[in-house]
Coordinates of C-alpha atoms in Angstrom, one line a residue:
S192 CA 104.1 26.4 83.5
D193 CA 105.7 26.5 80.0
Y194 CA 102.6 24.7 78.8
K195 CA 99.9 26.9 80.4
M196 CA 98.7 27.7 76.8
A197 CA 97.3 24.2 76.7
T198 CA 94.3 25.5 78.7
K199 CA 93.6 28.0 76.0
V200 CA 93.1 25.6 73.1
D201 CA 90.7 22.8 72.5
L202 CA 92.4 19.6 73.6
D203 CA 90.9 16.4 74.9
S204 CA 91.4 15.7 78.6
D205 CA 94.2 13.1 77.9
Q206 CA 96.1 15.6 75.8
E207 CA 95.8 18.4 78.2
S208 CA 96.9 16.2 81.1
K209 CA 100.0 15.1 79.2
L210 CA 100.9 18.8 78.7
M211 CA 100.2 20.0 82.1
L212 CA 102.2 17.2 83.7
R213 CA 105.3 18.5 81.9
K214 CA 106.0 21.4 84.3
D215 CA 109.1 23.5 83.8
S216 CA 110.5 23.1 87.3
E217 CA 113.3 25.7 86.6
R218 CA 111.0 28.7 86.3
G219 CA 108.5 30.2 88.7
G220 CA 106.7 33.4 89.5
G221 CA 107.7 34.9 86.1
G222 CA 111.4 35.2 87.2
L223 CA 114.5 33.1 87.6
S224 CA 114.8 30.6 90.5
F225 CA 117.7 30.8 92.9
W226 CA 119.6 28.1 91.1
Q227 CA 118.9 29.7 87.7
S228 CA 120.2 33.1 88.9
L229 CA 123.3 31.4 90.4
C230 CA 123.9 29.6 87.1
C231 CA 123.7 32.9 85.2
R232 CA 125.9 34.6 87.6
M233 CA 128.6 32.0 87.3
L234 CA 128.4 32.0 83.5
T235 CA 129.2 35.7 83.5
Y236 CA 132.6 35.1 85.0
G237 CA 133.6 33.7 81.7
S238 CA 133.3 35.2 78.2
V239 CA 129.6 35.8 77.3
P240 CA 128.7 35.9 73.7
K241 CA 127.2 39.2 72.5
H242 CA 125.3 37.8 69.5
V243 CA 123.5 34.4 69.8
A244 CA 121.5 32.8 67.0
F245 CA 118.9 30.0 67.4
I246 CA 117.5 27.5 65.0
M247 CA 114.4 26.7 66.9
D248 CA 113.9 23.1 65.6
G249 CA 111.6 20.4 66.9
N250 CA 108.2 22.0 67.4
R251 CA 106.4 19.5 65.1
R252 CA 108.3 16.5 66.6
F253 CA 107.4 17.7 70.0
A254 CA 103.7 17.9 69.0
Q255 CA 103.9 14.4 67.6
K256 CA 105.6 13.2 70.7
M257 CA 102.9 14.7 72.9
Q258 CA 100.1 13.8 70.6
I259 CA 98.9 17.3 70.1
G260 CA 98.2 19.5 67.1
R261 CA 101.2 21.0 65.2
S262 CA 99.7 24.5 65.7
L263 CA 100.0 24.0 69.5
G264 CA 103.6 22.8 69.1
H265 CA 104.5 25.9 67.2
A266 CA 102.7 28.1 69.9
L267 CA 104.7 26.4 72.6
G268 CA 107.8 27.1 70.6
F269 CA 107.1 30.8 70.6
D270 CA 106.5 30.6 74.4
K271 CA 109.9 29.0 74.7
L272 CA 111.5 31.8 72.7
A273 CA 110.1 34.4 75.2
Q274 CA 111.6 32.4 78.1
T275 CA 115.0 32.1 76.3
L276 CA 115.1 35.8 75.7
D277 CA 114.8 36.3 79.5
W278 CA 117.9 34.1 80.0
C279 CA 119.8 36.1 77.3
L280 CA 118.9 39.4 79.1
N281 CA 120.0 38.0 82.4
L282 CA 123.4 37.1 80.9
G283 CA 123.9 40.4 79.2
I284 CA 123.6 39.1 75.6
T285 CA 122.8 42.1 73.5
E286 CA 121.7 40.6 70.2
V287 CA 119.6 37.5 69.5
T288 CA 118.7 36.2 66.0
V289 CA 116.1 33.4 65.6
Y290 CA 115.1 31.3 62.6
A291 CA 111.3 31.6 62.8
F292 CA 110.2 30.8 59.2
S293 CA 112.2 29.7 56.2
I294 CA 111.1 30.4 52.7
E295 CA 111.3 26.6 52.3
N296 CA 108.5 26.4 54.9
F297 CA 106.0 27.6 52.3
K298 CA 106.2 24.1 50.9
R299 CA 104.4 22.7 53.9
S300 CA 100.7 22.1 53.9
Q301 CA 98.5 25.2 53.4
N302 CA 96.8 24.5 56.7
E303 CA 100.1 24.6 58.6
V304 CA 101.4 27.7 56.8
D305 CA 98.2 29.5 57.5
S306 CA 98.4 28.5 61.1
L307 CA 101.9 29.8 61.4
M308 CA 101.1 33.1 59.7
E309 CA 98.1 33.6 62.2
L310 CA 100.3 32.7 65.1
A311 CA 103.0 35.2 63.9
K312 CA 100.4 37.9 63.5
Q313 CA 99.1 37.3 67.0
K314 CA 102.6 37.4 68.5
F315 CA 103.6 40.6 66.8
E316 CA 100.3 42.2 67.8
R317 CA 101.1 41.1 71.3
L318 CA 104.4 42.9 71.1
L319 CA 102.6 46.1 70.3
Q320 CA 100.5 45.7 73.4
E321 CA 103.6 45.2 75.5
K322 CA 105.3 48.5 74.3
D323 CA 106.2 49.5 77.9
V324 CA 108.1 46.3 78.5
L325 CA 110.0 46.6 75.2
M326 CA 110.9 50.2 75.9
K327 CA 112.0 49.4 79.5
H328 CA 114.5 46.9 78.2
G329 CA 115.4 48.9 75.2
V330 CA 114.6 46.0 72.8
K331 CA 114.7 46.7 69.1
V332 CA 112.7 44.2 67.0
R333 CA 113.8 43.6 63.4
V334 CA 112.3 41.1 61.0
L335 CA 114.8 39.8 58.4
G336 CA 113.4 38.3 55.2
N337 CA 111.1 39.0 52.2
L338 CA 108.0 40.7 53.6
E339 CA 106.4 40.6 50.2
M340 CA 105.9 36.9 50.6
L341 CA 103.7 37.4 53.7
P342 CA 100.0 38.1 54.0
K343 CA 99.3 41.9 54.2
D344 CA 98.0 41.7 57.8
V345 CA 101.1 39.8 59.0
A346 CA 103.4 42.3 57.2
T347 CA 101.5 45.2 58.8
A348 CA 101.9 43.9 62.3
I349 CA 105.6 43.3 61.7
A350 CA 106.2 46.7 60.3
R351 CA 104.4 48.4 63.2
A352 CA 106.5 46.4 65.7
M353 CA 109.7 47.4 63.9
D354 CA 108.7 51.0 63.7
M355 CA 107.7 51.2 67.4
T356 CA 111.1 49.9 68.5
K357 CA 113.4 51.3 65.8
D358 CA 115.1 53.8 68.2
N359 CA 115.9 51.2 70.9
T360 CA 119.5 50.2 71.0
R361 CA 120.1 48.2 74.3
T362 CA 119.0 44.8 73.0
I363 CA 118.2 43.6 69.4
L364 CA 115.9 40.8 68.5
N365 CA 116.2 39.7 64.9
V366 CA 113.4 37.4 63.7
C367 CA 114.2 35.7 60.4
F368 CA 110.9 35.2 58.7
A369 CA 110.4 34.3 55.0
Y370 CA 114.2 34.0 55.0
T371 CA 117.0 32.0 53.6
S372 CA 120.6 32.9 53.5
R373 CA 121.0 32.5 49.8
Y374 CA 118.0 34.7 49.2
E375 CA 119.7 37.2 51.5
F376 CA 122.9 37.1 49.4
V377 CA 120.8 37.7 46.2
E378 CA 119.0 40.7 47.8
A379 CA 122.3 42.2 49.0
T380 CA 123.6 41.9 45.4
K381 CA 120.5 43.7 44.1
R382 CA 120.9 46.4 46.6
L383 CA 124.4 47.0 45.5
A384 CA 123.4 47.0 41.8
W385 CA 120.7 49.6 42.6
G386 CA 123.3 51.7 44.3
V387 CA 125.5 51.6 41.1
E388 CA 122.5 52.3 38.9
E389 CA 121.5 55.3 40.9
G390 CA 125.0 56.7 40.8
L391 CA 125.4 56.4 44.6
L392 CA 128.2 53.9 44.2
R393 CA 131.0 53.1 41.8
P394 CA 131.8 49.4 40.9
G395 CA 135.1 49.8 42.8
D396 CA 133.3 50.8 46.0
I397 CA 131.8 47.3 46.4
T398 CA 133.8 45.5 49.1
E399 CA 133.4 42.7 51.6
E400 CA 132.5 45.2 54.3
L401 CA 129.9 46.9 52.1
F402 CA 128.3 43.6 51.1
E403 CA 128.1 42.7 54.7
R404 CA 126.2 46.0 55.5
C405 CA 123.8 45.2 52.7
L406 CA 122.7 42.0 54.3
Y407 CA 119.5 41.9 56.3
T408 CA 121.6 42.1 59.5
E409 CA 123.1 45.3 58.3
D410 CA 125.6 46.6 60.9
S411 CA 125.1 43.8 63.4
P412 CA 128.2 42.0 64.6
L413 CA 128.9 38.5 63.5
C414 CA 127.3 35.8 65.5
D415 CA 129.3 34.4 68.4
L416 CA 127.2 31.3 69.1
L417 CA 124.8 29.4 67.0
I418 CA 122.5 26.9 68.7
R419 CA 120.3 24.4 66.9
T420 CA 118.0 22.1 68.8
S421 CA 116.4 18.7 67.9
G422 CA 119.6 16.9 67.1
E423 CA 119.8 18.0 63.5
V424 CA 123.4 18.9 62.5
R425 CA 123.1 21.3 59.6
L426 CA 122.6 25.1 59.1
S427 CA 119.6 24.9 56.8
D428 CA 120.6 28.0 54.9
F429 CA 120.6 30.2 58.0
L430 CA 123.0 33.1 58.5
L431 CA 125.8 31.5 56.4
W432 CA 127.8 34.7 56.2
Q433 CA 127.2 35.8 59.8
N434 CA 128.2 32.4 61.2
S435 CA 131.5 32.2 59.3
Y436 CA 133.4 32.6 62.6
S437 CA 131.1 31.4 65.3
C438 CA 130.8 28.5 67.8
L439 CA 128.3 26.0 66.4
C440 CA 126.4 24.0 69.0
F441 CA 124.0 21.2 68.0
Q442 CA 121.9 20.0 70.9
D443 CA 119.7 16.9 71.0
V444 CA 116.6 18.4 72.6
L445 CA 113.3 19.5 71.1
W446 CA 112.9 23.3 71.1
P447 CA 109.8 23.4 73.4
E448 CA 111.7 21.3 75.9
Y449 CA 114.7 23.6 75.8
S450 CA 115.9 24.5 79.4
L451 CA 118.3 26.9 81.0
W452 CA 120.7 24.0 81.6
N453 CA 120.8 23.3 77.9
F454 CA 121.5 26.9 77.3
A455 CA 124.2 27.0 80.0
S456 CA 125.9 24.0 78.3
A457 CA 126.0 25.9 75.0
I458 CA 127.4 29.0 76.7
L459 CA 130.1 26.8 78.3
K460 CA 131.0 25.3 74.9
Y461 CA 131.4 28.9 73.6
Q462 CA 133.6 29.8 76.5
Q463 CA 135.8 26.8 75.8
N464 CA 136.3 27.8 72.2
C465 CA 136.1 31.6 72.5
D466 CA 139.8 32.3 72.2
A467 CA 140.2 30.2 69.0
I468 CA 137.1 31.8 67.5
M469 CA 138.2 35.4 68.3
N470 CA 141.8 34.7 66.9
A471 CA 140.4 33.3 63.7
R472 CA 138.0 36.3 63.4
E473 CA 140.8 38.8 64.1
K474 CA 142.9 37.2 61.3
Y475 CA 140.0 37.5 58.9
Y476 CA 139.5 41.2 59.7
K477 CA 143.2 41.9 59.3
G478 CA 143.1 40.2 56.0
R479 CA 140.0 42.1 54.9
V480 CA 141.7 45.4 55.7
Q481 CA 144.7 44.4 53.6
R482 CA 142.5 43.3 50.7
Q483 CA 140.6 46.6 50.9
Y484 CA 143.8 48.6 50.8
Q485 CA 145.0 46.6 47.8
Q486 CA 141.6 47.2 46.0
D487 CA 141.8 50.9 46.7
R488 CA 145.4 51.1 45.5
S489 CA 144.4 49.2 42.3
C490 CA 141.5 51.7 41.7
V491 CA 144.0 54.6 42.1
L492 CA 146.5 53.1 39.7
R493 CA 143.9 52.3 37.2
N494 CA 142.6 55.8 37.3
L495 CA 146.1 57.2 36.9
T496 CA 146.7 54.9 33.9
S497 CA 143.4 55.9 32.2
S498 CA 144.1 59.6 32.7
T499 CA 147.7 59.7 31.6
P500 CA 148.3 60.7 28.0
P501 CA 150.0 58.0 25.8
N502 CA 153.2 60.1 25.2
S503 CA 153.6 61.4 28.7
N504 CA 157.1 61.7 30.2
S505 CA 158.1 59.0 32.7
D506 CA 159.3 61.7 35.0
E507 CA 155.7 62.7 35.6
V508 CA 154.8 59.3 37.2
P509 CA 153.8 59.9 40.9
S510 CA 156.2 58.6 43.5
D511 CA 155.2 55.9 46.0
D512 CA 154.5 58.5 48.7
E513 CA 152.3 60.5 46.4
I514 CA 150.4 57.3 45.4
E515 CA 149.9 56.6 49.2
V516 CA 148.3 60.0 49.6
M517 CA 146.1 59.4 46.7
V518 CA 145.0 56.0 48.1
K519 CA 144.1 57.6 51.4
A520 CA 142.1 60.3 49.6
Y521 CA 140.4 57.7 47.5
A522 CA 139.5 55.6 50.5
T523 CA 138.0 58.7 52.3
E524 CA 135.9 59.4 49.2
R525 CA 134.8 55.8 48.9
K526 CA 133.7 55.7 52.6
E527 CA 131.7 58.9 52.1
R528 CA 129.9 57.5 49.0
T529 CA 129.3 54.3 51.0
E530 CA 127.6 56.1 53.9
R531 CA 125.4 58.1 51.5
F532 CA 124.4 54.9 49.8
I533 CA 123.7 53.1 53.1
E534 CA 121.5 56.2 54.2
A535 CA 119.6 56.1 50.9
L536 CA 119.1 52.4 51.2
R537 CA 117.7 52.6 54.7
R538 CA 115.3 55.4 53.6
R539 CA 114.2 53.2 50.7
Q540 CA 113.6 50.3 53.1
W541 CA 111.5 52.4 55.4
D542 CA 109.6 53.9 52.6
Y543 CA 108.8 50.3 51.5
L544 CA 107.5 49.5 55.0
E545 CA 105.4 52.6 55.1
G546 CA 104.0 51.7 51.7
L547 CA 103.1 48.3 52.9
C548 CA 101.2 49.5 55.9
G549 CA 99.9 52.9 54.7
S550 CA 99.1 55.0 57.7
A551 CA 99.0 52.1 60.2
I552 CA 102.8 52.3 60.9
R553 CA 102.3 55.9 62.1
E554 CA 99.5 55.0 64.4
C555 CA 101.6 52.8 66.8

């Protein structure tokens, strides 16, 4: 049952009965049923998104609907996430990003925030105990957000889970925790400013591509499909850059009640719109390449102008072919600087995690 956790918390008999009556008829024995497997197989005949994002909304309303505590509603939401990840693995979806805790959620009651932090710590510690499963499926766990806002024990559990799975590449699970997209943009800008201050970058090296790589998602592909449950039709400051060219699917179902059939409906919507999305994305990337070329060319011409003596002979002006060679050389140098900066940035981030956790990160 999806709601077997109800037996592990203190509920009165009526509340427990309400939960246990709501069986998930689709799942049994820890695997997919025949009809679920058939559904997944049929979906794979169409285009399957590679990167799916979820706004897991409706845990509190589900708790109110079932007349149970909010903490239990959130716990059941975490259980639903585990089940949804199984569906994604069966479909061959290689990256999943979930909105687990917004910075705005800190405005909730202290009791609810404390409960969510304790639940998160328990779930990440559970991941550490299930190392063999994560390694078997090649799952890399990444937490995207400001870890400095979290209690030390939660940040430690998160850092250990990230370190344990950092070399896995088959499947990526991004958990947005203490996150908003606007804060992510600010942090990306700070990272670029640090690169310039440290002499790793030049101001002219800052491009759309580099800004994208400075986001929390780093080198992840753009999202293909965004799913939000509970009937709300807004993005709530979630992955605004990454969802610029994705299929948006808003579903009127509370997250703990989310089913494979809801998920299949979202996949079908993506398949219906996939061609238009990919065409729009291709146009964007072509435009970005052209803008990058123009930026590189402008930098070369600016350098030529600044290095040319005021009374120079016009015959000394480089030809168009010579300028093209200079642009290519400049682009090569820029890319080399960019890669050195990205490497230094990642070392800095891991040094920060190790500093957060002390020796704990090396004990996993």
